[in-house]
Short mmCIF file of C-alpha atoms in Angstrom, two decimals:
data_model
loop_
_atom_site.label_atom_id
_atom_site.label_comp_id
_atom_site.label_asym_id
_atom_site.label_seq_id
_atom_site.Cartn_x
_atom_site.Cartn_y
_atom_site.Cartn_z
CA MET A 18 221.90 -11.97 22.08
CA THR A 19 225.35 -11.33 23.58
CA SER A 20 228.53 -11.89 21.65
CA PRO A 21 231.09 -14.47 23.05
CA ALA A 22 234.07 -13.07 24.93
CA THR A 23 237.19 -12.68 22.88
CA PRO A 24 240.52 -14.24 24.05
CA GLN A 25 241.74 -10.74 24.91
CA ASP A 26 238.80 -10.22 27.31
CA ARG A 27 239.52 -13.55 29.10
CA ARG A 28 243.17 -12.50 29.68
CA GLN A 29 242.16 -9.15 31.18
CA ALA A 30 239.89 -10.62 33.89
CA PRO A 31 242.57 -12.31 36.10
CA GLU A 32 244.96 -9.38 35.63
CA ALA A 33 242.32 -7.05 37.01
CA GLY A 34 241.79 -9.45 39.96
CA LEU A 35 245.47 -9.37 40.92
CA LEU A 36 245.29 -5.63 41.48
CA SER A 37 242.69 -5.98 44.25
CA PHE A 38 244.10 -6.12 47.85
CA TYR A 39 243.25 -9.23 49.88
CA GLU A 40 242.61 -8.84 53.60
CA SER A 41 242.68 -12.00 55.71
CA PRO A 42 239.79 -12.32 58.18
CA ILE A 43 242.27 -13.88 60.65
CA PRO A 44 243.89 -11.21 62.89
CA ILE A 45 247.66 -11.07 62.37
CA ARG A 46 249.97 -10.31 65.30
CA PRO A 47 253.64 -11.06 66.07
CA ALA A 48 254.38 -14.40 67.74
CA THR A 49 255.10 -14.11 71.46
CA LEU A 50 256.97 -16.38 73.88
CA GLY A 51 253.59 -17.65 75.11
CA ASP A 52 252.66 -18.68 71.56
CA ALA A 53 256.00 -20.45 71.15
CA ILE A 54 255.54 -22.28 74.49
CA ALA A 55 252.02 -23.39 73.48
CA SER A 56 253.37 -24.64 70.15
CA GLU A 57 256.25 -26.55 71.76
CA TRP A 58 253.94 -28.08 74.37
CA THR A 59 251.64 -29.32 71.60
CA LYS A 60 254.56 -30.87 69.75
CA LEU A 61 256.13 -32.45 72.85
CA ARG A 62 252.94 -34.07 74.16
CA SER A 63 251.78 -35.31 70.77
CA VAL A 64 254.86 -37.37 69.83
CA ARG A 65 255.20 -40.98 70.98
CA ALA A 66 258.87 -40.52 71.90
CA THR A 67 257.82 -38.45 74.92
CA VAL A 68 255.54 -41.18 76.27
CA TRP A 69 258.07 -43.94 75.63
CA THR A 70 261.15 -42.25 77.09
CA LEU A 71 259.48 -40.83 80.18
CA GLY A 72 257.45 -44.02 80.67
CA VAL A 73 260.61 -46.14 80.61
CA MET A 74 262.32 -43.70 82.99
CA VAL A 75 259.47 -43.93 85.53
CA THR A 76 259.43 -47.73 85.20
CA LEU A 77 263.18 -47.98 85.81
CA MET A 78 263.07 -45.68 88.84
CA LEU A 79 260.16 -47.54 90.42
CA THR A 80 261.39 -51.05 89.58
CA LEU A 81 265.00 -50.61 90.66
CA GLY A 82 264.28 -48.39 93.65
CA VAL A 83 261.47 -50.46 95.17
CA GLY A 84 262.95 -53.78 93.99
CA THR A 85 266.26 -53.07 95.72
CA ALA A 86 264.47 -52.21 98.97
CA LEU A 87 262.35 -55.39 98.80
CA LEU A 88 265.44 -57.51 98.11
CA LEU A 89 267.30 -56.05 101.09
CA ALA A 90 264.27 -56.46 103.34
CA ALA A 91 263.84 -60.10 102.28
CA ASN A 92 267.49 -60.86 103.13
CA ASP A 93 267.37 -59.02 106.46
CA ALA A 94 270.27 -56.80 105.43
CA ASN A 95 271.79 -54.80 108.27
CA LEU A 96 271.19 -51.16 107.30
CA ALA A 97 271.32 -49.73 110.79
CA GLY A 98 272.63 -46.20 110.65
CA GLU A 99 272.13 -45.93 106.87
CA PRO A 100 269.39 -43.82 105.23
CA ALA A 101 267.14 -45.65 102.78
CA LEU A 102 266.96 -42.75 100.33
CA ALA A 103 270.34 -43.60 98.73
CA LEU A 104 268.86 -46.76 97.17
CA GLY A 105 267.01 -44.61 94.63
CA PHE A 106 270.31 -43.70 92.94
CA PHE A 107 270.45 -46.77 90.67
CA GLY A 108 267.05 -46.17 89.06
CA VAL A 109 267.73 -42.46 88.55
CA LEU A 110 271.12 -43.16 86.94
CA LEU A 111 269.61 -45.52 84.34
CA GLY A 112 266.57 -43.28 83.90
CA SER A 113 268.85 -40.34 83.05
CA ILE A 114 269.64 -42.05 79.71
CA CYS A 115 265.93 -41.74 78.81
CA VAL A 116 265.92 -38.03 79.64
CA ILE A 117 269.06 -37.52 77.55
CA THR A 118 267.37 -39.21 74.60
CA LEU A 119 264.21 -37.10 74.92
CA GLY A 120 266.23 -33.90 75.32
CA VAL A 121 268.08 -34.53 72.06
CA LEU A 122 264.93 -35.61 70.21
CA THR A 123 263.08 -32.45 71.31
CA ILE A 124 265.03 -30.52 68.69
CA GLY A 125 266.90 -33.22 66.75
CA SER A 126 263.70 -34.78 65.38
CA GLU A 127 262.72 -31.41 63.86
CA TYR A 128 266.00 -31.29 61.96
CA SER A 129 265.59 -34.88 60.71
CA THR A 130 262.04 -34.24 59.43
CA GLY A 131 262.61 -30.68 58.19
CA MET A 132 259.98 -29.35 60.62
CA ILE A 133 262.53 -26.86 61.95
CA ARG A 134 262.04 -24.71 58.80
CA THR A 135 258.32 -24.40 59.53
CA THR A 136 259.03 -23.63 63.18
CA LEU A 137 261.50 -20.85 62.36
CA THR A 138 259.19 -19.44 59.68
CA ALA A 139 256.35 -19.14 62.18
CA CYS A 140 258.69 -17.76 64.88
CA PRO A 141 261.84 -16.23 63.31
CA SER A 142 263.49 -15.50 66.68
CA ARG A 143 265.91 -18.40 67.26
CA ALA A 144 266.40 -17.52 70.93
CA ARG A 145 262.64 -17.49 71.53
CA VAL A 146 262.19 -20.91 69.92
CA LEU A 147 265.01 -22.43 71.96
CA ALA A 148 263.77 -20.76 75.15
CA ALA A 149 260.27 -22.16 74.59
CA LYS A 150 261.63 -25.65 74.01
CA ALA A 151 263.79 -25.39 77.14
CA ILE A 152 260.93 -24.13 79.34
CA VAL A 153 258.49 -26.83 78.21
CA PHE A 154 261.02 -29.67 78.37
CA PHE A 155 262.47 -28.60 81.74
CA SER A 156 259.03 -28.22 83.36
CA LEU A 157 257.82 -31.63 82.18
CA THR A 158 260.92 -33.62 83.13
CA PHE A 159 261.33 -31.82 86.47
CA VAL A 160 257.77 -32.57 87.59
CA ILE A 161 257.83 -36.22 86.50
CA THR A 162 261.29 -36.93 87.94
CA THR A 163 260.60 -35.19 91.25
CA VAL A 164 257.24 -36.92 91.78
CA THR A 165 258.66 -40.34 90.88
CA ALA A 166 261.72 -39.86 93.11
CA ALA A 167 259.44 -38.84 96.00
CA VAL A 168 257.23 -41.91 95.54
CA VAL A 169 260.30 -44.18 95.45
CA ALA A 170 261.77 -42.54 98.57
CA VAL A 171 258.53 -42.96 100.53
CA LEU A 172 258.17 -46.62 99.52
CA GLN A 173 261.81 -47.38 100.37
CA THR A 174 261.44 -45.78 103.79
CA LEU A 175 258.28 -47.80 104.50
CA ILE A 176 259.84 -51.09 103.34
CA LEU A 177 263.15 -50.67 105.20
CA SER A 178 261.89 -49.75 108.63
CA GLY A 179 265.24 -50.33 110.38
CA THR A 180 267.08 -47.51 108.61
CA VAL A 181 267.87 -44.07 109.97
CA ALA A 182 265.23 -41.40 109.39
CA ALA A 183 266.50 -38.94 106.78
CA SER A 184 266.64 -35.22 107.54
CA ALA A 185 264.52 -32.61 105.76
CA SER A 186 267.51 -31.45 103.71
CA ALA A 187 268.22 -35.06 102.64
CA TRP A 188 264.60 -35.45 101.51
CA ALA A 189 264.80 -32.17 99.56
CA LEU A 190 268.05 -33.22 97.86
CA SER A 191 266.84 -36.72 96.93
CA THR A 192 263.55 -35.44 95.46
CA VAL A 193 263.67 -31.78 94.35
CA GLY A 194 267.46 -31.80 93.92
CA VAL A 195 267.39 -34.95 91.82
CA GLY A 196 264.51 -33.57 89.74
CA LEU A 197 266.41 -30.34 89.05
CA TYR A 198 269.63 -32.20 88.21
CA ILE A 199 267.99 -34.66 85.78
CA ALA A 200 265.99 -31.88 84.11
CA GLY A 201 269.24 -29.88 83.80
CA LEU A 202 270.93 -32.90 82.22
CA GLY A 203 268.06 -32.99 79.73
CA LEU A 204 268.56 -29.29 78.94
CA LEU A 205 272.26 -29.98 78.35
CA SER A 206 271.22 -32.69 75.88
CA LEU A 207 268.83 -30.26 74.17
CA GLY A 208 271.65 -27.76 73.76
CA ILE A 209 273.99 -30.39 72.31
CA GLY A 210 271.20 -31.52 69.97
CA ALA A 211 270.76 -27.95 68.70
CA ILE A 212 274.51 -27.61 68.13
CA VAL A 213 275.03 -30.97 66.42
CA ARG A 214 271.65 -31.09 64.55
CA HIS A 215 271.85 -34.89 64.40
CA SER A 216 269.95 -37.03 66.90
CA ALA A 217 272.20 -40.13 66.87
CA GLY A 218 275.38 -38.06 67.06
CA ALA A 219 274.10 -35.90 69.93
CA ILE A 220 272.89 -38.92 71.95
CA THR A 221 276.28 -40.58 71.49
CA ILE A 222 278.07 -37.43 72.66
CA MET A 223 275.87 -37.19 75.75
CA ILE A 224 276.40 -40.84 76.70
CA GLY A 225 280.13 -40.17 76.40
CA VAL A 226 279.79 -37.10 78.63
CA VAL A 227 278.06 -39.21 81.28
CA LEU A 228 280.26 -42.32 81.19
CA LEU A 229 283.64 -41.41 79.69
CA PRO A 230 285.18 -39.47 82.65
CA LEU A 231 284.46 -42.35 85.02
CA VAL A 232 285.75 -44.99 82.58
CA LEU A 233 288.95 -43.03 81.91
CA ALA A 234 289.57 -42.60 85.63
CA LEU A 235 289.36 -46.36 86.19
CA PHE A 236 292.35 -46.93 83.87
CA MET A 237 294.64 -44.24 85.32
CA PHE A 238 297.09 -46.37 87.30
CA ALA A 239 300.14 -44.03 87.24
CA ASP A 240 300.83 -42.00 90.38
CA ALA A 241 301.35 -38.87 88.26
CA LEU A 242 297.69 -39.10 87.16
CA ARG A 243 296.18 -39.41 90.65
CA GLY A 244 295.10 -35.77 90.71
CA LEU A 245 293.44 -36.00 87.30
CA GLN A 246 291.85 -39.30 88.24
CA ARG A 247 290.31 -37.81 91.40
CA PHE A 248 289.06 -34.77 89.45
CA LEU A 249 287.38 -36.96 86.79
CA ILE A 250 285.69 -39.09 89.43
CA GLU A 251 284.56 -36.16 91.57
CA TYR A 252 283.05 -34.23 88.66
CA SER A 253 281.64 -37.20 86.71
CA ILE A 254 277.88 -37.06 86.39
CA PRO A 255 277.24 -40.39 88.22
CA ASN A 256 279.30 -39.19 91.21
CA GLN A 257 277.55 -35.80 91.32
CA LEU A 258 274.20 -37.56 91.13
CA SER A 259 275.15 -39.84 94.01
CA ALA A 260 276.23 -36.74 95.99
CA LEU A 261 272.60 -35.63 95.95
CA TYR A 262 271.85 -38.86 97.86
CA GLY A 263 274.63 -38.14 100.36
CA THR A 264 277.05 -40.82 99.09
CA THR A 265 280.07 -40.23 96.84
CA MET A 266 282.85 -42.48 95.52
CA THR A 267 285.71 -40.39 96.89
CA GLY A 268 284.20 -38.68 99.91
CA SER A 269 285.23 -35.32 98.42
CA GLY A 270 284.18 -33.05 95.55
CA PRO A 271 280.81 -31.30 95.07
CA SER A 272 278.32 -32.05 97.83
CA ALA A 273 274.82 -30.99 98.93
CA TRP A 274 273.42 -28.52 96.33
CA GLU A 275 276.81 -27.88 94.65
CA PRO A 276 276.26 -30.45 91.82
CA LEU A 277 273.32 -28.32 90.69
CA LEU A 278 275.61 -25.29 90.29
CA VAL A 279 278.01 -27.36 88.15
CA MET A 280 275.11 -28.57 85.99
CA LEU A 281 273.74 -24.99 85.73
CA GLY A 282 277.10 -23.83 84.37
CA LEU A 283 277.20 -26.62 81.77
CA VAL A 284 273.61 -25.88 80.67
CA ALA A 285 274.34 -22.14 80.32
CA VAL A 286 277.38 -22.84 78.12
CA ALA A 287 275.55 -25.38 75.93
CA LEU A 288 272.40 -23.29 75.41
CA GLY A 289 274.42 -20.09 74.90
CA GLY A 290 276.48 -21.82 72.21
CA ALA A 291 273.31 -23.23 70.64
CA VAL A 292 271.70 -19.77 70.40
CA ALA A 293 274.87 -18.28 68.90
CA LEU A 294 275.05 -21.01 66.24
CA LEU A 295 271.32 -20.85 65.46
CA ASN A 296 271.58 -17.10 64.84
CA ARG A 297 274.46 -17.68 62.39
CA ARG A 298 272.81 -20.53 60.46
CA ASP A 299 269.84 -20.51 58.11
CA VAL A 300 268.14 -23.17 60.25
#
C-alpha cells in the first residue's frame, strides 16, 4: 500500500517540469519577403472589400465606356478624325475612387482592427511588410485595370467604326499606361493610409488630392493667378489621366508617358515617408 502524496510533493512536480527544455516540432526560420507576400495575398483576397471595390471599378469602366460608345453610335455622332479610345476616360476616372478606397483599406483596416500588431509581430521588418503590401496590391490592380481598359477599348473601336484607327503607342498608353497610373494612384493611397493610420481620414485626403487642384483652378479669376491656375490644371490627376488618352484640358503639361513619372515621384515620397514613420512608431 502506497502512502498519499504530501502537499510538498505536489508542488515539486510542476517546478521540475519547468526546467525541461521544450522543442517545437515545427521548423523555425526567419520570415522572408516571399512569406510576407504570401501572407498579404491571403489577406487581400479573403476580405470582401477587395471584391466590392474592384468589382464596382470594373462595372463602372465597362458601363460608362461601352455605354458612351453605344449612345454616340445610336445618335450618329460625327467622330471622323477622332480616336475612340478617349471615351474610356470617364469610366477610369470614376473607377479610380474605388482603387483609392482599396489602397487605403489595405493597411487602414489592419489599424482599425488591431491586426497590424499581429502582422508586425510575425514580420518585425516594417519595410518588408509595406513592400509586400505594395507588391501584392500593385500587381492585382494593374492586371485588373489593364485588362478591363483593353476590353473597353476593343469594344469602343468595334462599336464606333467611323473613328480613326489608333496607333500602337495610343493603344499602349490607354491600356498599359492607364493600368500603371491607376495602380500607382492606389499605391499613393496605401502610403497615405500608412501615414495617417485612419481609413476615413486617408480616403478623404486622397479624394482632396484628386479633386481639389481642379476645383481651386476653376475659381481663380484674377489675371495674377493665371500661371498658378494653369499649373494646377496641368498637374491635376484628372488632367494627367486624360493625357494618357491623348486629350488634355489645356493642350500643354505632361503628355505621353510623362504622367507616369509624376505619379512615380509621388508614390516614392509617400511610401518613403510611410516607412520612415513606421520605423519610428511602435505600430
